[in-house]
C-alpha cells in the first residue's frame, strides 16, 4: 500500500497512524474534479484500502516547532 501511495499523483504526504484510521494522506489537487478522480479512482483502487474519508482543508498554519 505504501508503495502505491508514493506513486499516486497529488499525494503530498502520508503516515501510518494508530486510532480510528490506519493511514492519513495529504492529497493536494488543483480542483475538486481532480480530487474526486484521485480518491475515487486511484486511492480506492489500491489493494488493502477498504474505505476512504475526505476532509477539506480551508486554511493551513505551521507551528513554531515546524522545521
PDB file of N, CA and C in Angstrom:
ATOM      1  N   UNK A   1       0.829  -1.183   0.000  1.00  0.00           N
ATOM      2  CA  UNK A   1       0.000   0.000   0.000  1.00  0.00           C
ATOM      3  C   UNK A   1       0.878   1.254   0.000  1.00  0.00           C
ATOM      4  N   UNK A   2       1.933   1.249   0.811  1.00  0.00           N
ATOM      5  CA  UNK A   2       2.811   2.424   0.877  1.00  0.00           C
ATOM      6  C   UNK A   2       3.434   2.742  -0.478  1.00  0.00           C
ATOM      7  N   UNK A   3       3.871   1.702  -1.178  1.00  0.00           N
ATOM      8  CA  UNK A   3       4.495   1.930  -2.491  1.00  0.00           C
ATOM      9  C   UNK A   3       3.504   2.561  -3.465  1.00  0.00           C
ATOM     10  N   UNK A   4       2.272   2.087  -3.464  1.00  0.00           N
ATOM     11  CA  UNK A   4       1.255   2.641  -4.366  1.00  0.00           C
ATOM     12  C   UNK A   4       0.920   4.081  -4.002  1.00  0.00           C
ATOM     13  N   UNK A   5       0.824   4.387  -2.700  1.00  0.00           N
ATOM     14  CA  UNK A   5       0.543   5.770  -2.290  1.00  0.00           C
ATOM     15  C   UNK A   5       1.677   6.696  -2.706  1.00  0.00           C
ATOM     16  N   UNK A   6       2.929   6.223  -2.595  1.00  0.00           N
ATOM     17  CA  UNK A   6       4.081   7.036  -3.013  1.00  0.00           C
ATOM     18  C   UNK A   6       4.000   7.399  -4.490  1.00  0.00           C
ATOM     19  N   UNK A   7       3.449   6.498  -5.291  1.00  0.00           N
ATOM     20  CA  UNK A   7       3.374   6.698  -6.740  1.00  0.00           C
ATOM     21  C   UNK A   7       2.120   7.447  -7.182  1.00  0.00           C
ATOM     22  N   UNK A   8       1.174   7.667  -6.276  1.00  0.00           N
ATOM     23  CA  UNK A   8      -0.102   8.279  -6.648  1.00  0.00           C
ATOM     24  C   UNK A   8       0.064   9.785  -6.827  1.00  0.00           C
ATOM     25  N   UNK A   9      -0.321  10.318  -7.980  1.00  0.00           N
ATOM     26  CA  UNK A   9      -0.217  11.763  -8.195  1.00  0.00           C
ATOM     27  C   UNK A   9      -1.010  12.533  -7.143  1.00  0.00           C
ATOM     28  N   UNK A  10      -0.490  13.672  -6.753  1.00  0.00           N
ATOM     29  CA  UNK A  10      -1.117  14.617  -5.830  1.00  0.00           C
ATOM     30  C   UNK A  10      -1.069  14.183  -4.367  1.00  0.00           C
ATOM     31  N   UNK A  11      -0.553  12.994  -4.052  1.00  0.00           N
ATOM     32  CA  UNK A  11      -0.374  12.615  -2.646  1.00  0.00           C
ATOM     33  C   UNK A  11       0.924  13.261  -2.186  1.00  0.00           C
ATOM     34  N   UNK A  12       0.809  14.303  -1.356  1.00  0.00           N
ATOM     35  CA  UNK A  12       1.991  15.033  -0.884  1.00  0.00           C
ATOM     36  C   UNK A  12       2.678  14.320   0.260  1.00  0.00           C
ATOM     37  N   UNK A  13       1.891  13.703   1.126  1.00  0.00           N
ATOM     38  CA  UNK A  13       2.438  13.092   2.326  1.00  0.00           C
ATOM     39  C   UNK A  13       1.445  12.049   2.808  1.00  0.00           C
ATOM     40  N   UNK A  14       1.949  11.016   3.464  1.00  0.00           N
ATOM     41  CA  UNK A  14       1.049  10.083   4.137  1.00  0.00           C
ATOM     42  C   UNK A  14       1.764   9.484   5.332  1.00  0.00           C
ATOM     43  N   UNK A  15       0.983   9.052   6.310  1.00  0.00           N
ATOM     44  CA  UNK A  15       1.534   8.484   7.537  1.00  0.00           C
ATOM     45  C   UNK A  15       0.691   7.291   7.953  1.00  0.00           C
ATOM     46  N   UNK A  16       1.350   6.266   8.455  1.00  0.00           N
ATOM     47  CA  UNK A  16       0.652   5.144   9.059  1.00  0.00           C
ATOM     48  C   UNK A  16       0.393   5.534  10.502  1.00  0.00           C
ATOM     49  N   UNK A  17      -0.852   5.513  10.923  1.00  0.00           N
ATOM     50  CA  UNK A  17      -1.238   6.042  12.231  1.00  0.00           C
ATOM     51  C   UNK A  17      -2.025   4.999  13.020  1.00  0.00           C
ATOM     52  N   UNK A  18      -2.157   5.243  14.314  1.00  0.00           N
ATOM     53  CA  UNK A  18      -2.971   4.401  15.175  1.00  0.00           C
ATOM     54  C   UNK A  18      -4.243   5.136  15.546  1.00  0.00           C
ATOM     55  N   UNK A  19      -5.268   4.388  15.915  1.00  0.00           N
ATOM     56  CA  UNK A  19      -6.536   5.014  16.279  1.00  0.00           C
ATOM     57  C   UNK A  19      -7.649   4.540  15.375  1.00  0.00           C
ATOM     58  N   UNK A  20      -8.584   5.417  15.094  1.00  0.00           N
ATOM     59  CA  UNK A  20      -9.743   5.048  14.279  1.00  0.00           C
ATOM     60  C   UNK A  20      -9.379   4.740  12.826  1.00  0.00           C
ATOM     61  N   UNK A  21      -8.268   5.275  12.353  1.00  0.00           N
ATOM     62  CA  UNK A  21      -7.849   5.087  10.964  1.00  0.00           C
ATOM     63  C   UNK A  21      -6.444   4.505  10.942  1.00  0.00           C
ATOM     64  N   UNK A  22      -6.055   3.924   9.826  1.00  0.00           N
ATOM     65  CA  UNK A  22      -4.735   3.310   9.690  1.00  0.00           C
ATOM     66  C   UNK A  22      -3.752   4.165   8.900  1.00  0.00           C
ATOM     67  N   UNK A  23      -4.272   4.958   7.969  1.00  0.00           N
ATOM     68  CA  UNK A  23      -3.422   5.785   7.111  1.00  0.00           C
ATOM     69  C   UNK A  23      -4.044   7.168   7.005  1.00  0.00           C
ATOM     70  N   UNK A  24      -3.200   8.188   7.083  1.00  0.00           N
ATOM     71  CA  UNK A  24      -3.631   9.566   6.875  1.00  0.00           C
ATOM     72  C   UNK A  24      -2.817  10.105   5.702  1.00  0.00           C
ATOM     73  N   UNK A  25      -3.494  10.582   4.670  1.00  0.00           N
ATOM     74  CA  UNK A  25      -2.804  11.080   3.479  1.00  0.00           C
ATOM     75  C   UNK A  25      -3.209  12.521   3.206  1.00  0.00           C
ATOM     76  N   UNK A  26      -2.224  13.341   2.842  1.00  0.00           N
ATOM     77  CA  UNK A  26      -2.484  14.708   2.400  1.00  0.00           C
ATOM     78  C   UNK A  26      -2.469  14.694   0.874  1.00  0.00           C
ATOM     79  N   UNK A  27      -3.620  14.959   0.293  1.00  0.00           N
ATOM     80  CA  UNK A  27      -3.777  14.981  -1.159  1.00  0.00           C
ATOM     81  C   UNK A  27      -4.100  16.416  -1.547  1.00  0.00           C
ATOM     82  N   UNK A  28      -3.217  17.030  -2.324  1.00  0.00           N
ATOM     83  CA  UNK A  28      -3.409  18.432  -2.718  1.00  0.00           C
ATOM     84  C   UNK A  28      -3.611  18.484  -4.234  1.00  0.00           C
ATOM     85  N   UNK A  29      -4.821  18.860  -4.650  1.00  0.00           N
ATOM     86  CA  UNK A  29      -5.161  18.891  -6.073  1.00  0.00           C
ATOM     87  C   UNK A  29      -5.563  20.307  -6.488  1.00  0.00           C
ATOM     88  N   UNK A  30      -5.506  20.598  -7.785  1.00  0.00           N
ATOM     89  CA  UNK A  30      -5.856  21.944  -8.239  1.00  0.00           C
ATOM     90  C   UNK A  30      -7.356  22.231  -8.213  1.00  0.00           C
ATOM     91  N   UNK A  31      -8.181  21.168  -8.181  1.00  0.00           N
ATOM     92  CA  UNK A  31      -9.632  21.386  -8.203  1.00  0.00           C
ATOM     93  C   UNK A  31     -10.351  20.146  -7.675  1.00  0.00           C
ATOM     94  N   UNK A  32     -11.660  20.282  -7.459  1.00  0.00           N
ATOM     95  CA  UNK A  32     -12.453  19.190  -6.895  1.00  0.00           C
ATOM     96  C   UNK A  32     -12.586  18.006  -7.846  1.00  0.00           C
ATOM     97  N   UNK A  33     -12.619  18.255  -9.132  1.00  0.00           N
ATOM     98  CA  UNK A  33     -12.723  17.156 -10.093  1.00  0.00           C
ATOM     99  C   UNK A  33     -11.491  16.253 -10.016  1.00  0.00           C
ATOM    100  N   UNK A  34     -10.329  16.862  -9.882  1.00  0.00           N
ATOM    101  CA  UNK A  34      -9.098  16.081  -9.758  1.00  0.00           C
ATOM    102  C   UNK A  34      -9.075  15.334  -8.430  1.00  0.00           C
ATOM    103  N   UNK A  35      -9.507  15.988  -7.363  1.00  0.00           N
ATOM    104  CA  UNK A  35      -9.583  15.322  -6.057  1.00  0.00           C
ATOM    105  C   UNK A  35     -10.490  14.101  -6.148  1.00  0.00           C
ATOM    106  N   UNK A  36     -11.632  14.268  -6.767  1.00  0.00           N
ATOM    107  CA  UNK A  36     -12.575  13.154  -6.933  1.00  0.00           C
ATOM    108  C   UNK A  36     -11.910  11.995  -7.671  1.00  0.00           C
ATOM    109  N   UNK A  37     -11.205  12.293  -8.761  1.00  0.00           N
ATOM    110  CA  UNK A  37     -10.516  11.261  -9.534  1.00  0.00           C
ATOM    111  C   UNK A  37      -9.462  10.547  -8.686  1.00  0.00           C
ATOM    112  N   UNK A  38      -8.639  11.312  -7.983  1.00  0.00           N
ATOM    113  CA  UNK A  38      -7.562  10.719  -7.185  1.00  0.00           C
ATOM    114  C   UNK A  38      -8.132   9.805  -6.105  1.00  0.00           C
ATOM    115  N   UNK A  39      -9.126  10.283  -5.372  1.00  0.00           N
ATOM    116  CA  UNK A  39      -9.675   9.491  -4.265  1.00  0.00           C
ATOM    117  C   UNK A  39     -10.485   8.304  -4.776  1.00  0.00           C
ATOM    118  N   UNK A  40     -11.439   8.559  -5.647  1.00  0.00           N
ATOM    119  CA  UNK A  40     -12.371   7.504  -6.047  1.00  0.00           C
ATOM    120  C   UNK A  40     -11.794   6.502  -7.043  1.00  0.00           C
ATOM    121  N   UNK A  41     -10.866   6.943  -7.883  1.00  0.00           N
ATOM    122  CA  UNK A  41     -10.374   6.048  -8.924  1.00  0.00           C
ATOM    123  C   UNK A  41      -8.952   5.560  -8.696  1.00  0.00           C
ATOM    124  N   UNK A  42      -8.133   6.313  -7.999  1.00  0.00           N
ATOM    125  CA  UNK A  42      -6.747   5.888  -7.788  1.00  0.00           C
ATOM    126  C   UNK A  42      -6.545   5.297  -6.389  1.00  0.00           C
ATOM    127  N   UNK A  43      -6.862   6.060  -5.364  1.00  0.00           N
ATOM    128  CA  UNK A  43      -6.608   5.588  -3.998  1.00  0.00           C
ATOM    129  C   UNK A  43      -7.516   4.420  -3.636  1.00  0.00           C
ATOM    130  N   UNK A  44      -8.799   4.511  -3.947  1.00  0.00           N
ATOM    131  CA  UNK A  44      -9.703   3.419  -3.582  1.00  0.00           C
ATOM    132  C   UNK A  44      -9.426   2.149  -4.381  1.00  0.00           C
ATOM    133  N   UNK A  45      -8.634   2.238  -5.424  1.00  0.00           N
ATOM    134  CA  UNK A  45      -8.261   1.071  -6.227  1.00  0.00           C
ATOM    135  C   UNK A  45      -7.036   0.345  -5.664  1.00  0.00           C
ATOM    136  N   UNK A  46      -6.377   0.917  -4.664  1.00  0.00           N
ATOM    137  CA  UNK A  46      -5.180   0.306  -4.081  1.00  0.00           C
ATOM    138  C   UNK A  46      -5.594  -0.896  -3.232  1.00  0.00           C
ATOM    139  N   UNK A  47      -4.998  -2.068  -3.477  1.00  0.00           N
ATOM    140  CA  UNK A  47      -5.317  -3.236  -2.653  1.00  0.00           C
ATOM    141  C   UNK A  47      -5.064  -2.944  -1.170  1.00  0.00           C
ATOM    142  N   UNK A  48      -6.001  -3.332  -0.332  1.00  0.00           N
ATOM    143  CA  UNK A  48      -5.889  -3.095   1.105  1.00  0.00           C
ATOM    144  C   UNK A  48      -6.662  -1.883   1.577  1.00  0.00           C
ATOM    145  N   UNK A  49      -6.996  -0.967   0.669  1.00  0.00           N
ATOM    146  CA  UNK A  49      -7.814   0.191   1.036  1.00  0.00           C
ATOM    147  C   UNK A  49      -9.271  -0.259   0.994  1.00  0.00           C
ATOM    148  N   UNK A  50      -9.923  -0.243   2.152  1.00  0.00           N
ATOM    149  CA  UNK A  50     -11.319  -0.688   2.216  1.00  0.00           C
ATOM    150  C   UNK A  50     -12.293   0.474   2.154  1.00  0.00           C
ATOM    151  N   UNK A  51     -11.864   1.639   2.631  1.00  0.00           N
ATOM    152  CA  UNK A  51     -12.741   2.816   2.653  1.00  0.00           C
ATOM    153  C   UNK A  51     -11.872   4.059   2.753  1.00  0.00           C
ATOM    154  N   UNK A  52     -12.432   5.182   2.337  1.00  0.00           N
ATOM    155  CA  UNK A  52     -11.749   6.467   2.497  1.00  0.00           C
ATOM    156  C   UNK A  52     -12.712   7.457   3.127  1.00  0.00           C
ATOM    157  N   UNK A  53     -12.131   8.453   3.725  1.00  0.00           N
ATOM    158  CA  UNK A  53     -12.905   9.565   4.273  1.00  0.00           C
ATOM    159  C   UNK A  53     -12.142  10.828   3.886  1.00  0.00           C
ATOM    160  N   UNK A  54     -12.844  11.836   3.414  1.00  0.00           N
ATOM    161  CA  UNK A  54     -12.200  13.049   2.911  1.00  0.00           C
ATOM    162  C   UNK A  54     -12.605  14.255   3.740  1.00  0.00           C
ATOM    163  N   UNK A  55     -11.609  15.046   4.139  1.00  0.00           N
ATOM    164  CA  UNK A  55     -11.833  16.329   4.797  1.00  0.00           C
ATOM    165  C   UNK A  55     -11.169  17.398   3.930  1.00  0.00           C
ATOM    166  N   UNK A  56     -11.812  18.527   3.784  1.00  0.00           N
ATOM    167  CA  UNK A  56     -11.235  19.642   3.038  1.00  0.00           C
ATOM    168  C   UNK A  56     -10.524  20.573   4.005  1.00  0.00           C
ATOM    169  N   UNK A  57      -9.347  21.042   3.621  1.00  0.00           N
ATOM    170  CA  UNK A  57      -8.577  21.993   4.421  1.00  0.00           C
ATOM    171  C   UNK A  57      -8.849  23.381   3.861  1.00  0.00           C
ATOM    172  N   UNK A  58      -9.359  24.270   4.712  1.00  0.00           N
ATOM    173  CA  UNK A  58      -9.651  25.636   4.281  1.00  0.00           C
ATOM    174  C   UNK A  58      -8.503  26.597   4.566  1.00  0.00           C
ATOM    175  N   UNK A  59      -7.697  26.282   5.568  1.00  0.00           N
ATOM    176  CA  UNK A  59      -6.577  27.155   5.929  1.00  0.00           C
ATOM    177  C   UNK A  59      -5.515  26.311   6.600  1.00  0.00           C
ATOM    178  N   UNK A  60      -4.252  26.608   6.308  1.00  0.00           N
ATOM    179  CA  UNK A  60      -3.130  25.897   6.917  1.00  0.00           C
ATOM    180  C   UNK A  60      -2.274  26.869   7.703  1.00  0.00           C
ATOM    181  N   UNK A  61      -1.621  26.362   8.734  1.00  0.00           N
ATOM    182  CA  UNK A  61      -0.676  27.155   9.517  1.00  0.00           C
ATOM    183  C   UNK A  61       0.418  26.231  10.024  1.00  0.00           C
ATOM    184  N   UNK A  62       1.599  26.763  10.216  1.00  0.00           N
ATOM    185  CA  UNK A  62       2.717  25.991  10.757  1.00  0.00           C
ATOM    186  C   UNK A  62       3.000  26.487  12.160  1.00  0.00           C
ATOM    187  N   UNK A  63       3.296  25.557  13.037  1.00  0.00           N
ATOM    188  CA  UNK A  63       3.635  25.897  14.411  1.00  0.00           C
ATOM    189  C   UNK A  63       5.109  26.239  14.554  1.00  0.00           C
ATOM    190  N   UNK A  64       5.482  26.729  15.724  1.00  0.00           N
ATOM    191  CA  UNK A  64       6.857  27.138  15.992  1.00  0.00           C
ATOM    192  C   UNK A  64       7.832  25.969  15.887  1.00  0.00           C
ATOM    193  N   UNK A  65       7.359  24.758  16.130  1.00  0.00           N
ATOM    194  CA  UNK A  65       8.230  23.592  16.089  1.00  0.00           C
ATOM    195  C   UNK A  65       8.423  23.010  14.699  1.00  0.00           C
ATOM    196  N   UNK A  66       7.727  23.533  13.725  1.00  0.00           N
ATOM    197  CA  UNK A  66       7.843  23.005  12.363  1.00  0.00           C
ATOM    198  C   UNK A  66       9.182  23.407  11.765  1.00  0.00           C
ATOM    199  N   UNK A  67       9.835  22.451  11.122  1.00  0.00           N
ATOM    200  CA  UNK A  67      11.156  22.705  10.567  1.00  0.00           C
ATOM    201  C   UNK A  67      11.111  23.172   9.224  1.00  0.00           C
TER     202      UNK A  67
END
